[in-house]
PDB file of C-alpha atoms in Angstrom:
ATOM      1  CA  UNK A 433     -17.476 -59.360 -61.703  1.00  0.00           C
ATOM      2  CA  UNK A 434     -18.947 -59.146 -58.221  1.00  0.00           C
ATOM      3  CA  UNK A 435     -22.051 -57.241 -57.152  1.00  0.00           C
ATOM      4  CA  UNK A 436     -19.860 -54.603 -55.513  1.00  0.00           C
ATOM      5  CA  UNK A 437     -17.811 -54.124 -58.689  1.00  0.00           C
ATOM      6  CA  UNK A 438     -20.958 -53.819 -60.796  1.00  0.00           C
ATOM      7  CA  UNK A 439     -22.647 -51.432 -58.379  1.00  0.00           C
ATOM      8  CA  UNK A 440     -19.708 -49.016 -58.254  1.00  0.00           C
ATOM      9  CA  UNK A 441     -19.230 -49.145 -62.014  1.00  0.00           C
ATOM     10  CA  UNK A 442     -22.915 -48.354 -62.603  1.00  0.00           C
ATOM     11  CA  UNK A 443     -22.881 -45.670 -59.903  1.00  0.00           C
ATOM     12  CA  UNK A 444     -19.925 -44.048 -61.638  1.00  0.00           C
ATOM     13  CA  UNK A 445     -21.775 -44.071 -64.934  1.00  0.00           C
ATOM     14  CA  UNK A 446     -24.934 -42.480 -63.520  1.00  0.00           C
ATOM     15  CA  UNK A 447     -23.489 -39.991 -61.051  1.00  0.00           C
ATOM     16  CA  UNK A 448     -22.819 -36.579 -62.420  1.00  0.00           C
ATOM     17  CA  UNK A 449     -25.846 -36.649 -64.701  1.00  0.00           C
ATOM     18  CA  UNK A 450     -27.537 -33.271 -64.526  1.00  0.00           C
ATOM     19  CA  UNK A 451     -31.056 -34.026 -63.327  1.00  0.00           C
ATOM     20  CA  UNK A 452     -31.722 -30.537 -61.993  1.00  0.00           C
ATOM     21  CA  UNK A 453     -34.521 -30.044 -64.528  1.00  0.00           C
ATOM     22  CA  UNK A 454     -36.378 -33.150 -63.278  1.00  0.00           C
ATOM     23  CA  UNK A 455     -38.619 -31.841 -60.531  1.00  0.00           C
ATOM     24  CA  UNK A 456     -40.723 -34.945 -60.022  1.00  0.00           C
ATOM     25  CA  UNK A 457     -39.631 -37.761 -57.730  1.00  0.00           C
ATOM     26  CA  UNK A 458     -38.375 -40.857 -59.580  1.00  0.00           C
ATOM     27  CA  UNK A 459     -37.291 -44.102 -57.948  1.00  0.00           C
ATOM     28  CA  UNK A 460     -35.985 -47.045 -59.958  1.00  0.00           C
ATOM     29  CA  UNK A 461     -34.858 -50.361 -58.597  1.00  0.00           C
ATOM     30  CA  UNK A 462     -32.500 -52.520 -60.629  1.00  0.00           C
ATOM     31  CA  UNK A 463     -32.571 -56.250 -60.002  1.00  0.00           C
ATOM     32  CA  UNK A 464     -29.525 -57.882 -61.513  1.00  0.00           C
ATOM     33  CA  UNK A 465     -29.809 -61.530 -62.458  1.00  0.00           C
ATOM     34  CA  UNK A 466     -26.388 -63.133 -62.222  1.00  0.00           C
ATOM     35  CA  UNK A 467     -24.659 -65.720 -60.021  1.00  0.00           C
ATOM     36  CA  UNK A 468     -21.765 -63.439 -59.041  1.00  0.00           C
ATOM     37  CA  UNK A 469     -23.011 -59.909 -59.666  1.00  0.00           C
ATOM     38  CA  UNK A 470     -26.655 -60.460 -58.775  1.00  0.00           C
ATOM     39  CA  UNK A 471     -28.411 -58.163 -56.373  1.00  0.00           C
ATOM     40  CA  UNK A 472     -30.488 -55.011 -56.196  1.00  0.00           C
ATOM     41  CA  UNK A 473     -29.772 -51.292 -56.047  1.00  0.00           C
ATOM     42  CA  UNK A 474     -31.721 -48.147 -56.739  1.00  0.00           C
ATOM     43  CA  UNK A 475     -31.467 -44.883 -58.625  1.00  0.00           C
ATOM     44  CA  UNK A 476     -33.516 -42.005 -57.239  1.00  0.00           C
ATOM     45  CA  UNK A 477     -34.119 -38.473 -58.464  1.00  0.00           C
ATOM     46  CA  UNK A 478     -35.292 -36.262 -55.636  1.00  0.00           C
ATOM     47  CA  UNK A 479     -35.347 -32.462 -55.543  1.00  0.00           C
ATOM     48  CA  UNK A 480     -33.193 -32.247 -58.672  1.00  0.00           C
ATOM     49  CA  UNK A 481     -30.490 -34.515 -57.199  1.00  0.00           C
ATOM     50  CA  UNK A 482     -29.472 -38.005 -58.298  1.00  0.00           C
ATOM     51  CA  UNK A 483     -28.796 -40.774 -55.794  1.00  0.00           C
ATOM     52  CA  UNK A 484     -27.525 -44.294 -56.494  1.00  0.00           C
ATOM     53  CA  UNK A 485     -27.519 -46.622 -53.504  1.00  0.00           C
ATOM     54  CA  UNK A 486     -26.968 -50.375 -52.988  1.00  0.00           C
ATOM     55  CA  UNK A 487     -30.353 -51.152 -51.474  1.00  0.00           C
ATOM     56  CA  UNK A 488     -33.789 -52.313 -52.532  1.00  0.00           C
ATOM     57  CA  UNK A 489     -36.374 -49.563 -52.880  1.00  0.00           C
ATOM     58  CA  UNK A 490     -39.806 -50.776 -51.902  1.00  0.00           C
ATOM     59  CA  UNK A 491     -41.738 -47.616 -52.790  1.00  0.00           C
ATOM     60  CA  UNK A 492     -40.301 -47.510 -56.291  1.00  0.00           C
ATOM     61  CA  UNK A 493     -41.910 -46.249 -59.472  1.00  0.00           C
ATOM     62  CA  UNK A 494     -40.423 -48.978 -61.651  1.00  0.00           C
ATOM     63  CA  UNK A 495     -38.177 -52.004 -61.412  1.00  0.00           C
ATOM     64  CA  UNK A 496     -35.755 -53.039 -64.142  1.00  0.00           C
ATOM     65  CA  UNK A 497     -34.646 -56.675 -64.282  1.00  0.00           C
ATOM     66  CA  UNK A 498     -31.715 -57.697 -66.467  1.00  0.00           C
ATOM     67  CA  UNK A 499     -28.217 -59.169 -66.595  1.00  0.00           C
ATOM     68  CA  UNK A 500     -25.103 -57.132 -65.768  1.00  0.00           C
ATOM     69  CA  UNK A 501     -24.085 -57.047 -69.439  1.00  0.00           C
ATOM     70  CA  UNK A 502     -27.379 -55.524 -70.528  1.00  0.00           C
ATOM     71  CA  UNK A 503     -27.329 -52.951 -67.744  1.00  0.00           C
ATOM     72  CA  UNK A 504     -23.769 -51.889 -68.567  1.00  0.00           C
ATOM     73  CA  UNK A 505     -24.667 -51.443 -72.249  1.00  0.00           C
ATOM     74  CA  UNK A 506     -27.718 -49.375 -71.300  1.00  0.00           C
ATOM     75  CA  UNK A 507     -25.724 -47.247 -68.833  1.00  0.00           C
ATOM     76  CA  UNK A 508     -23.011 -46.647 -71.463  1.00  0.00           C
ATOM     77  CA  UNK A 509     -25.651 -45.606 -73.975  1.00  0.00           C
ATOM     78  CA  UNK A 510     -24.696 -48.495 -76.259  1.00  0.00           C
ATOM     79  CA  UNK A 511     -28.126 -50.101 -75.910  1.00  0.00           C
ATOM     80  CA  UNK A 512     -31.426 -48.276 -75.935  1.00  0.00           C
ATOM     81  CA  UNK A 513     -33.559 -49.305 -72.929  1.00  0.00           C
ATOM     82  CA  UNK A 514     -36.696 -49.424 -75.086  1.00  0.00           C
ATOM     83  CA  UNK A 515     -34.942 -51.670 -77.621  1.00  0.00           C
ATOM     84  CA  UNK A 516     -33.681 -53.885 -74.783  1.00  0.00           C
ATOM     85  CA  UNK A 517     -37.238 -54.164 -73.464  1.00  0.00           C
ATOM     86  CA  UNK A 518     -38.589 -54.957 -76.935  1.00  0.00           C
ATOM     87  CA  UNK A 519     -35.918 -57.638 -77.425  1.00  0.00           C
ATOM     88  CA  UNK A 520     -36.840 -59.086 -74.011  1.00  0.00           C
ATOM     89  CA  UNK A 521     -33.363 -58.434 -72.616  1.00  0.00           C
ATOM     90  CA  UNK A 522     -34.848 -56.052 -70.050  1.00  0.00           C
ATOM     91  CA  UNK A 523     -37.997 -56.598 -68.020  1.00  0.00           C
ATOM     92  CA  UNK A 524     -39.845 -53.660 -66.542  1.00  0.00           C
ATOM     93  CA  UNK A 525     -42.396 -53.709 -63.756  1.00  0.00           C
ATOM     94  CA  UNK A 526     -44.295 -50.691 -62.486  1.00  0.00           C
ATOM     95  CA  UNK A 527     -45.079 -47.302 -63.986  1.00  0.00           C
ATOM     96  CA  UNK A 528     -43.960 -47.452 -67.621  1.00  0.00           C
ATOM     97  CA  UNK A 529     -44.242 -43.687 -68.121  1.00  0.00           C
ATOM     98  CA  UNK A 530     -41.821 -43.059 -65.264  1.00  0.00           C
ATOM     99  CA  UNK A 531     -39.613 -45.952 -66.377  1.00  0.00           C
ATOM    100  CA  UNK A 532     -39.140 -44.175 -69.703  1.00  0.00           C
ATOM    101  CA  UNK A 533     -37.590 -41.251 -67.836  1.00  0.00           C
ATOM    102  CA  UNK A 534     -34.503 -43.453 -67.303  1.00  0.00           C
ATOM    103  CA  UNK A 535     -33.720 -42.957 -70.977  1.00  0.00           C
ATOM    104  CA  UNK A 536     -33.683 -39.172 -70.443  1.00  0.00           C
ATOM    105  CA  UNK A 537     -31.179 -39.514 -67.600  1.00  0.00           C
ATOM    106  CA  UNK A 538     -28.895 -41.705 -69.720  1.00  0.00           C
ATOM    107  CA  UNK A 539     -29.127 -39.349 -72.704  1.00  0.00           C
ATOM    108  CA  UNK A 540     -28.334 -36.373 -70.468  1.00  0.00           C
ATOM    109  CA  UNK A 541     -25.264 -38.150 -69.111  1.00  0.00           C
ATOM    110  CA  UNK A 542     -24.109 -38.954 -72.670  1.00  0.00           C
ATOM    111  CA  UNK A 543     -24.430 -35.276 -73.643  1.00  0.00           C
ATOM    112  CA  UNK A 544     -22.398 -34.251 -70.613  1.00  0.00           C
ATOM    113  CA  UNK A 545     -19.688 -36.798 -71.413  1.00  0.00           C
ATOM    114  CA  UNK A 546     -19.443 -35.540 -75.011  1.00  0.00           C
ATOM    115  CA  UNK A 547     -19.233 -31.970 -73.746  1.00  0.00           C
ATOM    116  CA  UNK A 548     -16.462 -32.956 -71.299  1.00  0.00           C
ATOM    117  CA  UNK A 549     -14.561 -34.765 -74.057  1.00  0.00           C
ATOM    118  CA  UNK A 550     -14.701 -31.646 -76.242  1.00  0.00           C
ATOM    119  CA  UNK A 551     -13.532 -29.470 -73.342  1.00  0.00           C
ATOM    120  CA  UNK A 552     -10.679 -31.876 -72.570  1.00  0.00           C
ATOM    121  CA  UNK A 553      -9.680 -31.900 -76.246  1.00  0.00           C
ATOM    122  CA  UNK A 554      -9.570 -28.091 -76.286  1.00  0.00           C
ATOM    123  CA  UNK A 555      -7.505 -28.020 -73.076  1.00  0.00           C
ATOM    124  CA  UNK A 556      -5.002 -30.505 -74.528  1.00  0.00           C
ATOM    125  CA  UNK A 557      -4.729 -28.480 -77.729  1.00  0.00           C
ATOM    126  CA  UNK A 558      -4.125 -25.257 -75.755  1.00  0.00           C
ATOM    127  CA  UNK A 559      -1.468 -26.999 -73.648  1.00  0.00           C
ATOM    128  CA  UNK A 560       0.258 -28.315 -76.782  1.00  0.00           C
ATOM    129  CA  UNK A 561       0.199 -24.860 -78.379  1.00  0.00           C
ATOM    130  CA  UNK A 562       1.666 -23.314 -75.213  1.00  0.00           C
ATOM    131  CA  UNK A 563       4.463 -25.912 -75.208  1.00  0.00           C
ATOM    132  CA  UNK A 564       5.261 -25.194 -78.871  1.00  0.00           C
ATOM    133  CA  UNK A 565       5.299 -21.444 -78.252  1.00  0.00           C
ATOM    134  CA  UNK A 566       7.609 -21.951 -75.256  1.00  0.00           C
ATOM    135  CA  UNK A 567       9.958 -24.061 -77.409  1.00  0.00           C
ATOM    136  CA  UNK A 568      10.018 -21.335 -80.052  1.00  0.00           C
ATOM    137  CA  UNK A 569      10.680 -18.655 -77.422  1.00  0.00           C
ATOM    138  CA  UNK A 570      13.469 -20.781 -75.887  1.00  0.00           C
ATOM    139  CA  UNK A 571      15.066 -21.278 -79.314  1.00  0.00           C
ATOM    140  CA  UNK A 572      14.870 -17.569 -80.053  1.00  0.00           C
ATOM    141  CA  UNK A 573      16.387 -16.748 -76.663  1.00  0.00           C
ATOM    142  CA  UNK A 574      19.186 -19.211 -77.318  1.00  0.00           C
ATOM    143  CA  UNK A 575      18.278 -21.667 -74.585  1.00  0.00           C
TER     144      UNK A 575
END
């Protein structure tokens, strides 16, 4: 996996998270330690909007340092950032209180994904029911 691949995968996982209730400014830099996918990018919450960009952020609140595998697990919600820090799989530099806000963003994204999955499931069920009704109507009409 290259840096570009990792960046766009992570960006896709973070974007769409509803951060409208976060009114404070948050800026996180992620330093990825890896031969192929190594590099830095940032996640910023500003005015209730989320930004993910492939640059270093010098005026950041916190910096997270880890491998691509750890970051992907955290972004997917498969690994708790606090547990990763405790297990020394994630290093954090800067304001710890603000760094903990990352967990809120990830949890919010997980909730939204679950909500979308439920909505998609309901849409599929409605579509299937409509198809069955149409078949029944066609049979009744002799088609």
